[in-house]
Short mmCIF file of C-alpha atoms and ligand atoms in Angstrom, two decimals:
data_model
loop_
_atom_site.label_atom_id
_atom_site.label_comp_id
_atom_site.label_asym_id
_atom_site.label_seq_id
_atom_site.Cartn_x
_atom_site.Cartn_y
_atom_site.Cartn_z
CA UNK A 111 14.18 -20.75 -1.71
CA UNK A 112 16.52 -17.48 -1.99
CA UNK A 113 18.63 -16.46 0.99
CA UNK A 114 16.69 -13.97 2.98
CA UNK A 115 17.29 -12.01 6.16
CA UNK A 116 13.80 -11.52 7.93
CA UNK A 117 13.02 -8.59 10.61
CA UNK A 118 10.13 -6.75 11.86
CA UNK A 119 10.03 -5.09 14.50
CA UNK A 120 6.68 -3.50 14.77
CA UNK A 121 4.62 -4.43 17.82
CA UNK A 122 0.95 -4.64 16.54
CA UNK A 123 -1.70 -4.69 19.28
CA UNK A 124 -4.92 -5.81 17.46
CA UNK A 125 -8.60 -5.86 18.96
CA UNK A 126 -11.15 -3.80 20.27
CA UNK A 127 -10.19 -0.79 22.89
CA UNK A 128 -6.42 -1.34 22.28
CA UNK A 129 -6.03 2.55 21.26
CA UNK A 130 -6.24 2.59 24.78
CA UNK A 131 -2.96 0.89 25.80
CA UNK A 132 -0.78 3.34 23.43
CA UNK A 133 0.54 5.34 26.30
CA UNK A 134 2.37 2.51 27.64
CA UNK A 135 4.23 2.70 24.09
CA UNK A 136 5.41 6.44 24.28
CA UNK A 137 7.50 7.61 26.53
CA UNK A 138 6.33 9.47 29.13
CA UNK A 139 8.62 12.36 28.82
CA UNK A 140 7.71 12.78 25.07
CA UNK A 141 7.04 15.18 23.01
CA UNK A 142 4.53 13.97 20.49
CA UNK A 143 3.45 15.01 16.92
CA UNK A 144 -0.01 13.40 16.60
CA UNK A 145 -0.35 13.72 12.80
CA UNK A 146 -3.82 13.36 10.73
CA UNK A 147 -5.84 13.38 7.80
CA UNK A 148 -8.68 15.40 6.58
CA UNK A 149 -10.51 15.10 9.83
CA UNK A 150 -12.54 11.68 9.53
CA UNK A 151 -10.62 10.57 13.05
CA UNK A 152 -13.16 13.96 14.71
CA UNK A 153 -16.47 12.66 12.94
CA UNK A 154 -15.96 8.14 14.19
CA UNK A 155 -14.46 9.13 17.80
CA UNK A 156 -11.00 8.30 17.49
CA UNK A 157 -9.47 11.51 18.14
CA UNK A 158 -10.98 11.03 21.20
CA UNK A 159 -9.85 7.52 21.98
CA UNK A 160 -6.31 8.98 21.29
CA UNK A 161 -6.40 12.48 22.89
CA UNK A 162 -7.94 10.20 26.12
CA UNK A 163 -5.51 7.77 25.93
CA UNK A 164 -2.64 10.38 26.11
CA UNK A 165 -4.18 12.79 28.22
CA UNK A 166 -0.98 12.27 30.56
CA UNK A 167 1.45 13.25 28.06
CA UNK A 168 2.73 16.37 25.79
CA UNK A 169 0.39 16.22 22.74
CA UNK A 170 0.73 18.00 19.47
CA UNK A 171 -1.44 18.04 16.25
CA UNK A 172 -0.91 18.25 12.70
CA UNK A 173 -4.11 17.54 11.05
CA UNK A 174 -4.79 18.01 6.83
CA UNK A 175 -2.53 15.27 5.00
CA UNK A 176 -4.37 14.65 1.92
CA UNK A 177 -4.65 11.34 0.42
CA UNK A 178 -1.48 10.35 -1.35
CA UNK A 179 0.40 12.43 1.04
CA UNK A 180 1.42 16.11 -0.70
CA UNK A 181 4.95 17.34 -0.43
CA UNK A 182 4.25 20.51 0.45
CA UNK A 183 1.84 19.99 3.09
CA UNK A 184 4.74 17.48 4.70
CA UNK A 185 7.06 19.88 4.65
CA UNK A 186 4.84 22.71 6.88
CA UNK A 187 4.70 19.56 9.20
CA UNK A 188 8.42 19.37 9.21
CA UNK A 189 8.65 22.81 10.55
CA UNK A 190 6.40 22.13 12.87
CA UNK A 191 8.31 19.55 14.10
CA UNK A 192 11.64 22.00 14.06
CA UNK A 193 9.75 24.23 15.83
CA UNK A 194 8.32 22.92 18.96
CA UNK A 195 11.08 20.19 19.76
CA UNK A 196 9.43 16.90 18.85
CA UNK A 197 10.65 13.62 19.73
CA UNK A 198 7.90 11.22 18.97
CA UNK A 199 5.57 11.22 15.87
CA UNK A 200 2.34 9.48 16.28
CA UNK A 201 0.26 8.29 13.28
CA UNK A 202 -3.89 8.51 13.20
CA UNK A 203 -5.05 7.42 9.93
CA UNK A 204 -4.49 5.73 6.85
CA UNK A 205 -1.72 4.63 5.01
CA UNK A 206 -1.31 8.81 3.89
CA UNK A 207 -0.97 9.52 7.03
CA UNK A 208 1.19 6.73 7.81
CA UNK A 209 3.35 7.75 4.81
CA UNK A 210 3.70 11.09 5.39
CA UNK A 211 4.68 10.22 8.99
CA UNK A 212 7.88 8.04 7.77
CA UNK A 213 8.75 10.14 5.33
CA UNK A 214 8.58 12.51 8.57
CA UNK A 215 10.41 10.74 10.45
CA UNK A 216 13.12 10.52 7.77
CA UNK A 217 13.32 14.14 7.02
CA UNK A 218 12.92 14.83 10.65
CA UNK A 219 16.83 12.94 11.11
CA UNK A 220 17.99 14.31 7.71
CA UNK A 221 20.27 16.46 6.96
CA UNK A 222 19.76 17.87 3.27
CA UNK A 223 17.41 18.93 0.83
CA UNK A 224 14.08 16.38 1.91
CA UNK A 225 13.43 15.70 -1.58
CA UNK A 226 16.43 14.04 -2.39
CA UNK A 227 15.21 11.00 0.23
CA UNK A 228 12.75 10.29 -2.28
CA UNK A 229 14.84 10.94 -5.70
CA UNK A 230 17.53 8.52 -4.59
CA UNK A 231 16.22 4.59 -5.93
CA UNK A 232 13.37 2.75 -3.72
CA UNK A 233 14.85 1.89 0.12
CA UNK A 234 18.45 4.22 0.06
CA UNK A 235 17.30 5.69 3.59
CA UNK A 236 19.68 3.28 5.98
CA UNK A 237 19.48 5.68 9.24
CA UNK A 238 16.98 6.04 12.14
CA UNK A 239 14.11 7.99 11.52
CA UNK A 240 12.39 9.54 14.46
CA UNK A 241 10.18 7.29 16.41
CA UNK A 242 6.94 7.30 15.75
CA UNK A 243 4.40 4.27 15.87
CA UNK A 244 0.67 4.32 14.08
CA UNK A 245 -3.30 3.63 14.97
CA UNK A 246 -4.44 2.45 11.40
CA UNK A 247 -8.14 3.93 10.42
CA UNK A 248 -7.55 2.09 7.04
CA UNK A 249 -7.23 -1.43 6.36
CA UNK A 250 -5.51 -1.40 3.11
CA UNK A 251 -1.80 -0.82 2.76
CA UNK A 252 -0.02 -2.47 5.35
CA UNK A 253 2.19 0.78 6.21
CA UNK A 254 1.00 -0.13 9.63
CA UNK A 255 3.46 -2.97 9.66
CA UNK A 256 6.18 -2.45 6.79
CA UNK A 257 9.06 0.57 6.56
CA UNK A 258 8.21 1.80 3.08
CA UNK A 259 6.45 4.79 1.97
CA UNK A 260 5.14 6.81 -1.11
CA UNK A 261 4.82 10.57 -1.54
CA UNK A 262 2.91 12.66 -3.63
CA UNK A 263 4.44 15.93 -5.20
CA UNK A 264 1.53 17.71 -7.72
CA UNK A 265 3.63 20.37 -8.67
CA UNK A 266 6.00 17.80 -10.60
CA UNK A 267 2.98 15.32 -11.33
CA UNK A 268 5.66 12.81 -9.05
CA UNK A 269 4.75 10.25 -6.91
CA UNK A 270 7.58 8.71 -5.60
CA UNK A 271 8.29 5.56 -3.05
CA UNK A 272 11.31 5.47 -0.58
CA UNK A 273 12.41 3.47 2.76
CA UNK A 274 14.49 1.54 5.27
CA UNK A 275 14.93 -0.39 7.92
CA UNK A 276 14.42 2.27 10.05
CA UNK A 277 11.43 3.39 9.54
CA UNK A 278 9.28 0.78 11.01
CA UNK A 279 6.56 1.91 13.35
CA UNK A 280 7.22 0.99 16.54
CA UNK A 281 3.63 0.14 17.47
CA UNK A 282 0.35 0.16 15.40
CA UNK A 283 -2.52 -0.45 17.07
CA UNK A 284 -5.39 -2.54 14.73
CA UNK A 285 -8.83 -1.82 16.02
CA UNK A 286 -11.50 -3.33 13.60
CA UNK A 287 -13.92 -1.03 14.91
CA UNK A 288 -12.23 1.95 12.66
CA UNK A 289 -13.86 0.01 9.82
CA UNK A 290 -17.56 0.89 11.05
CA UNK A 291 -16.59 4.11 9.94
CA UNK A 292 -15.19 3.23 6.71
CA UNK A 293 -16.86 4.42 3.39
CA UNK A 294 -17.22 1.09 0.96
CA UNK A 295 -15.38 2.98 -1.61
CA UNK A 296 -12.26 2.84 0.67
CA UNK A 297 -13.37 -0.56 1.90
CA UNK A 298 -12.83 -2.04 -1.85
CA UNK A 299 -9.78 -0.13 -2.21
CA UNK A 300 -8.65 -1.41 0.72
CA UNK A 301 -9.81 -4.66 -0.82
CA UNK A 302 -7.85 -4.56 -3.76
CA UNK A 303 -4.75 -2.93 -2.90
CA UNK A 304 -3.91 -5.84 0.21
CA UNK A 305 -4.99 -8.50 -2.83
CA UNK A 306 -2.29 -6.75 -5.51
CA UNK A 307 0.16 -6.88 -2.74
CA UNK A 308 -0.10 -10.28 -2.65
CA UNK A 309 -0.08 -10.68 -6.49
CA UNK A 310 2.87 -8.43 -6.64
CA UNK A 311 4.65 -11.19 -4.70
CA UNK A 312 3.33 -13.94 -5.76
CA UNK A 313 2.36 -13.74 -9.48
CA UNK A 314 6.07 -14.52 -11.27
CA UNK A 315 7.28 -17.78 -11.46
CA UNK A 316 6.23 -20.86 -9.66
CA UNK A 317 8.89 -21.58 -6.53
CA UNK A 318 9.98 -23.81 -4.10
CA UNK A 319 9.31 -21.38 -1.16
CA UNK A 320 5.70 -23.32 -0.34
CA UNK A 321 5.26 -21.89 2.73
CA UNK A 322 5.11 -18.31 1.48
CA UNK A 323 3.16 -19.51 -1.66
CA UNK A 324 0.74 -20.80 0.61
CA UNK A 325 0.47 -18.07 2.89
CA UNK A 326 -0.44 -15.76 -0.20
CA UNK A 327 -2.66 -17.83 -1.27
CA UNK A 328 -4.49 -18.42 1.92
CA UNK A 329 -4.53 -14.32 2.44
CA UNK A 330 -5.97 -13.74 -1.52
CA UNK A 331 -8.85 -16.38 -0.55
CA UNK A 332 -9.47 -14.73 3.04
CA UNK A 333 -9.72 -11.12 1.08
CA UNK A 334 -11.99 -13.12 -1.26
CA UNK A 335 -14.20 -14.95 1.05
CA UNK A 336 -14.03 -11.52 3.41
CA UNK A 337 -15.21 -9.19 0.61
CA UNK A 338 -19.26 -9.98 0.90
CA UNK A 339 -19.16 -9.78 4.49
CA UNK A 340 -17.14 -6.50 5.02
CA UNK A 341 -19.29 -5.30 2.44
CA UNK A 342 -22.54 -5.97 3.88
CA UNK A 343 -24.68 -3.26 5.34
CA UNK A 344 -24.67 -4.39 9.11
CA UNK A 345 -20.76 -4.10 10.94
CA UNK A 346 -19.72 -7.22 11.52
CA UNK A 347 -16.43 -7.54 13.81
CA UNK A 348 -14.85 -10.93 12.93
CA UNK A 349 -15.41 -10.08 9.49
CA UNK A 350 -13.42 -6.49 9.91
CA UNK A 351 -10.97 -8.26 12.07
CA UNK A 352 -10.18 -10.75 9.43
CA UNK A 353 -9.79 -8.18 6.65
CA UNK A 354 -7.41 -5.54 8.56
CA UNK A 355 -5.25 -8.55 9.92
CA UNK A 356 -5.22 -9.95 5.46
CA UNK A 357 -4.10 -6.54 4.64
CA UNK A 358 -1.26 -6.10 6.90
CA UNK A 359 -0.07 -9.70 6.53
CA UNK A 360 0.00 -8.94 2.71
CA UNK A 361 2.80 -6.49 3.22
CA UNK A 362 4.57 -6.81 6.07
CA UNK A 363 7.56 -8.40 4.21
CA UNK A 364 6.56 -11.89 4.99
CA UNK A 365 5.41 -13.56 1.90
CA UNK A 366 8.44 -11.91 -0.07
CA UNK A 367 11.13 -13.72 1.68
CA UNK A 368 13.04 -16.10 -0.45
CA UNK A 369 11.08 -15.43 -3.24
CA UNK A 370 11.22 -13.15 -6.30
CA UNK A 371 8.51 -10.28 -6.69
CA UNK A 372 7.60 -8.15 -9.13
CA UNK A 373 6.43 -4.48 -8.33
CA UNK A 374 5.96 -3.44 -11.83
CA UNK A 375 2.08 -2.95 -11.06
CA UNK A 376 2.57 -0.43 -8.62
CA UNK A 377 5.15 1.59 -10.81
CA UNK A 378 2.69 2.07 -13.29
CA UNK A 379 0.09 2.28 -11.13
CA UNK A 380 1.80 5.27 -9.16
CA UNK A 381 1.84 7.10 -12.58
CA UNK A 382 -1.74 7.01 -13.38
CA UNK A 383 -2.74 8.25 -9.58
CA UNK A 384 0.34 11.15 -10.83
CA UNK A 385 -1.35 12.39 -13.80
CA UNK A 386 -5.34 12.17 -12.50
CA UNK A 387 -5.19 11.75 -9.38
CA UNK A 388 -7.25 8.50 -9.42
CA UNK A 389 -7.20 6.32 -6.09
CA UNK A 390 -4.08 4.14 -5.54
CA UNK A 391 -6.18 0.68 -5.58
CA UNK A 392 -7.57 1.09 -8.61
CA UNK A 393 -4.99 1.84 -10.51
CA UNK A 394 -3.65 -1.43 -9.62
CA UNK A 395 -6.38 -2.91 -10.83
CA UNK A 396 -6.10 -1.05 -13.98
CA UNK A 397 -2.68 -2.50 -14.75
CA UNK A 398 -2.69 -5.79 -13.19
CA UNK A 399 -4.71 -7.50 -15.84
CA UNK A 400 -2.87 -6.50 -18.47
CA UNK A 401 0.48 -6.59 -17.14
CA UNK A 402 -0.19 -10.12 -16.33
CA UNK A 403 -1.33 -11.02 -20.33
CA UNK A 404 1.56 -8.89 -21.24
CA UNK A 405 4.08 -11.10 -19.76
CA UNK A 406 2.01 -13.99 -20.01
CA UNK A 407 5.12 -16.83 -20.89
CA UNK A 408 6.70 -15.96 -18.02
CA UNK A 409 3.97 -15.97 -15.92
CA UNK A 410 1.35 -18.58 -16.92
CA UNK A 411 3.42 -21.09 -14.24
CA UNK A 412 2.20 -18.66 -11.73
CA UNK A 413 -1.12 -18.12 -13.30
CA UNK A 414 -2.14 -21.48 -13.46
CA UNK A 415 -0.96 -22.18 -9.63
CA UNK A 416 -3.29 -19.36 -8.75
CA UNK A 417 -6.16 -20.07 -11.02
CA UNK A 418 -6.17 -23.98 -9.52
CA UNK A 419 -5.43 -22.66 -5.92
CA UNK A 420 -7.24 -19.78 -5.10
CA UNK A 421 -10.50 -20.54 -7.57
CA UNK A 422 -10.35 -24.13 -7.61
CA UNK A 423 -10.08 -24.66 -11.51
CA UNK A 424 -8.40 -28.08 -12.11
CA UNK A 425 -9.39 -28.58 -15.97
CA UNK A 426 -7.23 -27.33 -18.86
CA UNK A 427 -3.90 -26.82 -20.01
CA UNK A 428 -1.61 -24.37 -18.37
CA UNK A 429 -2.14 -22.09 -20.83
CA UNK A 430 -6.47 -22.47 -20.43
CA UNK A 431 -6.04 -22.49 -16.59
CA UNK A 432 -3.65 -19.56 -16.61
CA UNK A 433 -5.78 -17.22 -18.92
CA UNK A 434 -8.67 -17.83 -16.80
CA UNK A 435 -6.73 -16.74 -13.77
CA UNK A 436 -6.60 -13.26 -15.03
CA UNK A 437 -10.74 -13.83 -15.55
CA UNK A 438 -11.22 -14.86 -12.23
CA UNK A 439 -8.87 -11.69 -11.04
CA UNK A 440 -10.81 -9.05 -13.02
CA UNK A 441 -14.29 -10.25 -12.26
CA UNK A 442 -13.07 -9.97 -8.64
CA UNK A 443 -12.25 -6.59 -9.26
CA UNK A 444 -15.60 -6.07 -11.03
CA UNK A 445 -17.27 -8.06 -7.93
CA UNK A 446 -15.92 -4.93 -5.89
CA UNK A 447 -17.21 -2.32 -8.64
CA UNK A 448 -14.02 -1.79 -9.16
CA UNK A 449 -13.19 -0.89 -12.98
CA UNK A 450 -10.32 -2.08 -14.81
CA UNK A 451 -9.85 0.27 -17.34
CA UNK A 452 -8.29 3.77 -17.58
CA UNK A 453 -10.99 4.64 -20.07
CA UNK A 454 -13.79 4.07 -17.26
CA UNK A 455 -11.55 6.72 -15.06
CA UNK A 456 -10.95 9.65 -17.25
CA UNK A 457 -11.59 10.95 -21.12
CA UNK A 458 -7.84 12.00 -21.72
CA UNK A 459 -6.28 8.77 -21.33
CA UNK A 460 -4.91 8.98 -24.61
CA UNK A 461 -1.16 10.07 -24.73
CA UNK A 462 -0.68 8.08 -20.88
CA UNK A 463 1.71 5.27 -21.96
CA UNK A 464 4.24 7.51 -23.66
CA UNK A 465 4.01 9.65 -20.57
CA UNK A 466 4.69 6.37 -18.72
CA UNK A 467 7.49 5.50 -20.87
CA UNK A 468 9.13 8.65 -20.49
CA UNK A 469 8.82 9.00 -17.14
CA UNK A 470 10.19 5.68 -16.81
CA UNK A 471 13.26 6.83 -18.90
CA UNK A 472 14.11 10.08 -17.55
CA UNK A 473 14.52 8.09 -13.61
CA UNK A 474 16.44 5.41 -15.52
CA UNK A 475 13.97 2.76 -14.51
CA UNK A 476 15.32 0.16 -17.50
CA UNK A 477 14.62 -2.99 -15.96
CA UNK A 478 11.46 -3.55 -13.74
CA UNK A 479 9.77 -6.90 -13.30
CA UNK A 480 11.11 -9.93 -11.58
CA UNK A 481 13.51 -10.61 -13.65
CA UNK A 482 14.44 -6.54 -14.28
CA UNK A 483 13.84 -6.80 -17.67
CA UNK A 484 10.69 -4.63 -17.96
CA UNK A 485 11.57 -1.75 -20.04
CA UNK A 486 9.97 1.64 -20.24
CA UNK A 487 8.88 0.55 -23.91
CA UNK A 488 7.24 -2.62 -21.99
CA UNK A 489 5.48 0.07 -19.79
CA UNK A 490 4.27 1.68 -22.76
CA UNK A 491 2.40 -2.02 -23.85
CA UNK A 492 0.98 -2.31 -21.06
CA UNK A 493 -0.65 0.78 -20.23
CA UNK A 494 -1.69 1.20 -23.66
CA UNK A 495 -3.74 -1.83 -23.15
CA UNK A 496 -5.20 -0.75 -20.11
CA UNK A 497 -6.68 1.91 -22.04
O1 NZQ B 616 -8.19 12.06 5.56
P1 NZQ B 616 -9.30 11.49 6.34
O2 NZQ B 616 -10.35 12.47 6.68
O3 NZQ B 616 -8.85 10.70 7.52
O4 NZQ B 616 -10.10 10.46 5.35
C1 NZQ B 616 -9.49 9.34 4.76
C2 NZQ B 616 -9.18 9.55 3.29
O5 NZQ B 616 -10.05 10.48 2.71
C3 NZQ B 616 -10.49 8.21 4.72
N1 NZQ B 616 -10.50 7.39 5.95
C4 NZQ B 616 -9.45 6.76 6.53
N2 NZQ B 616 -9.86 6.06 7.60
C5 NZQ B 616 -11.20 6.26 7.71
C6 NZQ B 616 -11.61 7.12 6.67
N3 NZQ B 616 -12.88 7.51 6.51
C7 NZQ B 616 -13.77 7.08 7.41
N4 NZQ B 616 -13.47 6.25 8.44
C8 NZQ B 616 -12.20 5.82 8.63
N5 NZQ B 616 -11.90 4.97 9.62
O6 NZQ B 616 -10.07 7.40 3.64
C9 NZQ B 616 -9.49 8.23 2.64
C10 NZQ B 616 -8.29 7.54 2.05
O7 NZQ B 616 -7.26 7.43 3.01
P2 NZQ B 616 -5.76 7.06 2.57
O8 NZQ B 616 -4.94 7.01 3.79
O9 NZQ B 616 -5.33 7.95 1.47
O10 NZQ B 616 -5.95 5.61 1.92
P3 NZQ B 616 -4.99 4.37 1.88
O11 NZQ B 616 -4.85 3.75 3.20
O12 NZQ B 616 -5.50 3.56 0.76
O13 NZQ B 616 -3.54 4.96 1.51
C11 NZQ B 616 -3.18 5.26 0.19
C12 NZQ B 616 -1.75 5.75 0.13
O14 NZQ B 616 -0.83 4.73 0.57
C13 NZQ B 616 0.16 4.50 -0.44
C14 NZQ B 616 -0.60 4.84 -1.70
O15 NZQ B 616 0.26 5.04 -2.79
C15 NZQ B 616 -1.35 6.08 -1.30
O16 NZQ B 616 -0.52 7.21 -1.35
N6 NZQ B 616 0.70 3.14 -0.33
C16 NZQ B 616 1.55 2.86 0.68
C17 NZQ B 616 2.16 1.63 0.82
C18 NZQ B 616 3.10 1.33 1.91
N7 NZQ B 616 3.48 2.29 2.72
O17 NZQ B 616 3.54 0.20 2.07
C19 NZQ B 616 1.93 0.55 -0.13
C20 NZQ B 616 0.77 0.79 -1.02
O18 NZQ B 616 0.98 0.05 -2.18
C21 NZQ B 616 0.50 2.19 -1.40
O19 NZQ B 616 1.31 2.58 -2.49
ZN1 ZN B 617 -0.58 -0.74 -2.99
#
């Protein structure tokens, strides 16, 4: 197992009417930015839960972040910020919304040009951001419970990731009874992104940190065994429960202590949702399959462990087990009705990979992968057969 320092300190409060209990978590002289999305919160009654809850206190709103939280948009919420003295940012949504509101928080404590937070490499933002804690209405990313963040830019086709150790929530508050409201496209997105977390740091080479092999493994059959059930037409509560508590566990740095990870998927997934705007999960589970038989010797260790783990396949070499692992991981996705090629997403995929590869380039990103060999001409592989 790799050295590892291990700290988180978001408080979660998980269950049924905890929205609730979130004025005991701001302080009472506060000023708070309550910051939203594109108005789902108005239509399933959580505005309400949260406007009751801090009925006492000096409330706030910035509604409109889009999905894959826009620049621009952040930056009107910046001045608002500026403006009327804020000194607590509060989260209601998804993880857009609880993007938007770290890279808030950040910006909020910055001095400089904003952007430059997110052009510097992945998690160069060492200060305290503002406080702020969250009330996820989105199982799915585990931004609820981790200090990272992505941004979306559409004037530059960018989308970019940044963070630090400041930027954890202080609270989030995980009520499975947000899911009731909860369209099943976002439920299999949710779905799949929590499961490529996992992959992300898991599938690389077999290790000697069991524990946090096991615990991915245990979360990738929950989301499996969870799927049908969240899925099904009647709301069932354990069943939500169990899925927003796999997606926060999958990245709330955990499972990537003392162990190597790979985040290569995301990368190149990032770029695709850049160029058309397709949803973040499924971009993921564009590249993931192909990523995975594009490294395959480095891999198949890792394949095999999950193929014989997580589906239960004991015959075959390494090699057998290994290539039906990816299988198994694609008819998952398919299971969702989630499709795994760019092709099934948009007519003018062609051209993508050297976009890829020069994007990759011009930010000097020469060495993803676990072992930071990945090259922008790998990138070009591997989205090319994604196509
Ligand atoms: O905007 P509203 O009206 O609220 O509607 C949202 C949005 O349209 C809707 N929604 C959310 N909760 C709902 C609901 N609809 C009905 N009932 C509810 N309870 O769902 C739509 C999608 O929301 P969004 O927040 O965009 O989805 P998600 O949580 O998947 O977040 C995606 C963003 O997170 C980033 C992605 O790149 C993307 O920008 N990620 C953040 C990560 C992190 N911070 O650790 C890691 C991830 O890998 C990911 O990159
Ligand atoms: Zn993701």
């Amino acid at each position: 197992m790799l050295n590892f320092e291990f700290k988180n300190p978001t408080k979660i409060l998980f269950g049924k009417g905890e929205i609730a209990k979130i004025s005991n978590e701001i302080p009472k002289d506060a000023k708070i930015l309550m910051i939203y999305g594109g108005g789902s919160i108005k239509n399933n009654g959580i505005y309400d839960q949260v406007k009751e809850a801090l009925k006492d206190h000096d409330v706030y709103e910035f509604g409109g972040i889009p999905a894959n939280p826009e620049y621009e948009v952040l930056m009107n919420a910046l001045q608002s910020i500026k403006d009327r003295g804020i000194t607590f940012l509060l989260a209601v949504g998804g993880g857009s919304v609880i993007d938007g509101t770290k890279f808030l928080s950040a910006a909020a404590n910055y001095n400089g040009e904003p952007w430059d937070i997110l052009k510097k490499s992945v998690r160069t933002f060492e200060g305290e951001g503002m406080p702020f804690g969250s009330i996820l209405t989105l199982p799915a990313t585990g931004s609820e419970m981790n200090s990272g963040y992505v941004i979306s830019r559409r004037e530059t086709n960018e989308k970019l990731s940044s963070g630090g150790p400041g930027l954890f929530p202080q609270f989030s508050v995980l009520d499975p009874e947000v899911v009731r409201s909860i369209p099943k496209n976002q439920i299999v997105n949710g779905l799949t992104d929590a499961y490529t977390h996992v992959l992300e740091q898991y599938m690389t080479a077999p290790s000697s940190a069991d524990l946090q092999e096991r615990i991915a493994e245990s979360i990738l059959i929950s989301l499996q065994e969870t799927a049908p059930k969240v899925l099904a037409d009647e709301f069932n509560y354990e069943a939500a429960g169990n899925f927003m508590w796999c997606c926060t566990m999958a990245l709330n740095g955990l499972i990537q202590k003392g162990v190597i990870t790979d985040w290569a998927v995301h990368a190149m997934g990032h770029e695709l949702t850049a160029y058309f705007g397709i949803d973040h999960a499924r971009t993921l589970a564009i590249i993931a399959p192909s990523h995975y038989r594009y490294n395959f010797e480095t891999k198949k260790g890792k394949l095999a462990q999950y193929a014989e783990r997580v589906w239960g396949i004991k015959e075959g070499s390494v090699e057998e087990k290994a290539e039906l692992g990816i299988k198994k991981l694609e008819e998952f996705f398919h299971s969702l009705d989630i499709q795994t090629k760019l092709s099934e997403y948009t007519e003018d995929y062609k051209g993508t990979a050297e976009k890829v590869e020069k994007a990759f380039t011009d930010r000097n990103w020469v060495g993803l992968g676990e072992y930071k060999k990945l090259t922008p001409q790998d990138a070009y592989k591997i989205v090319e057969m994604s196509y």
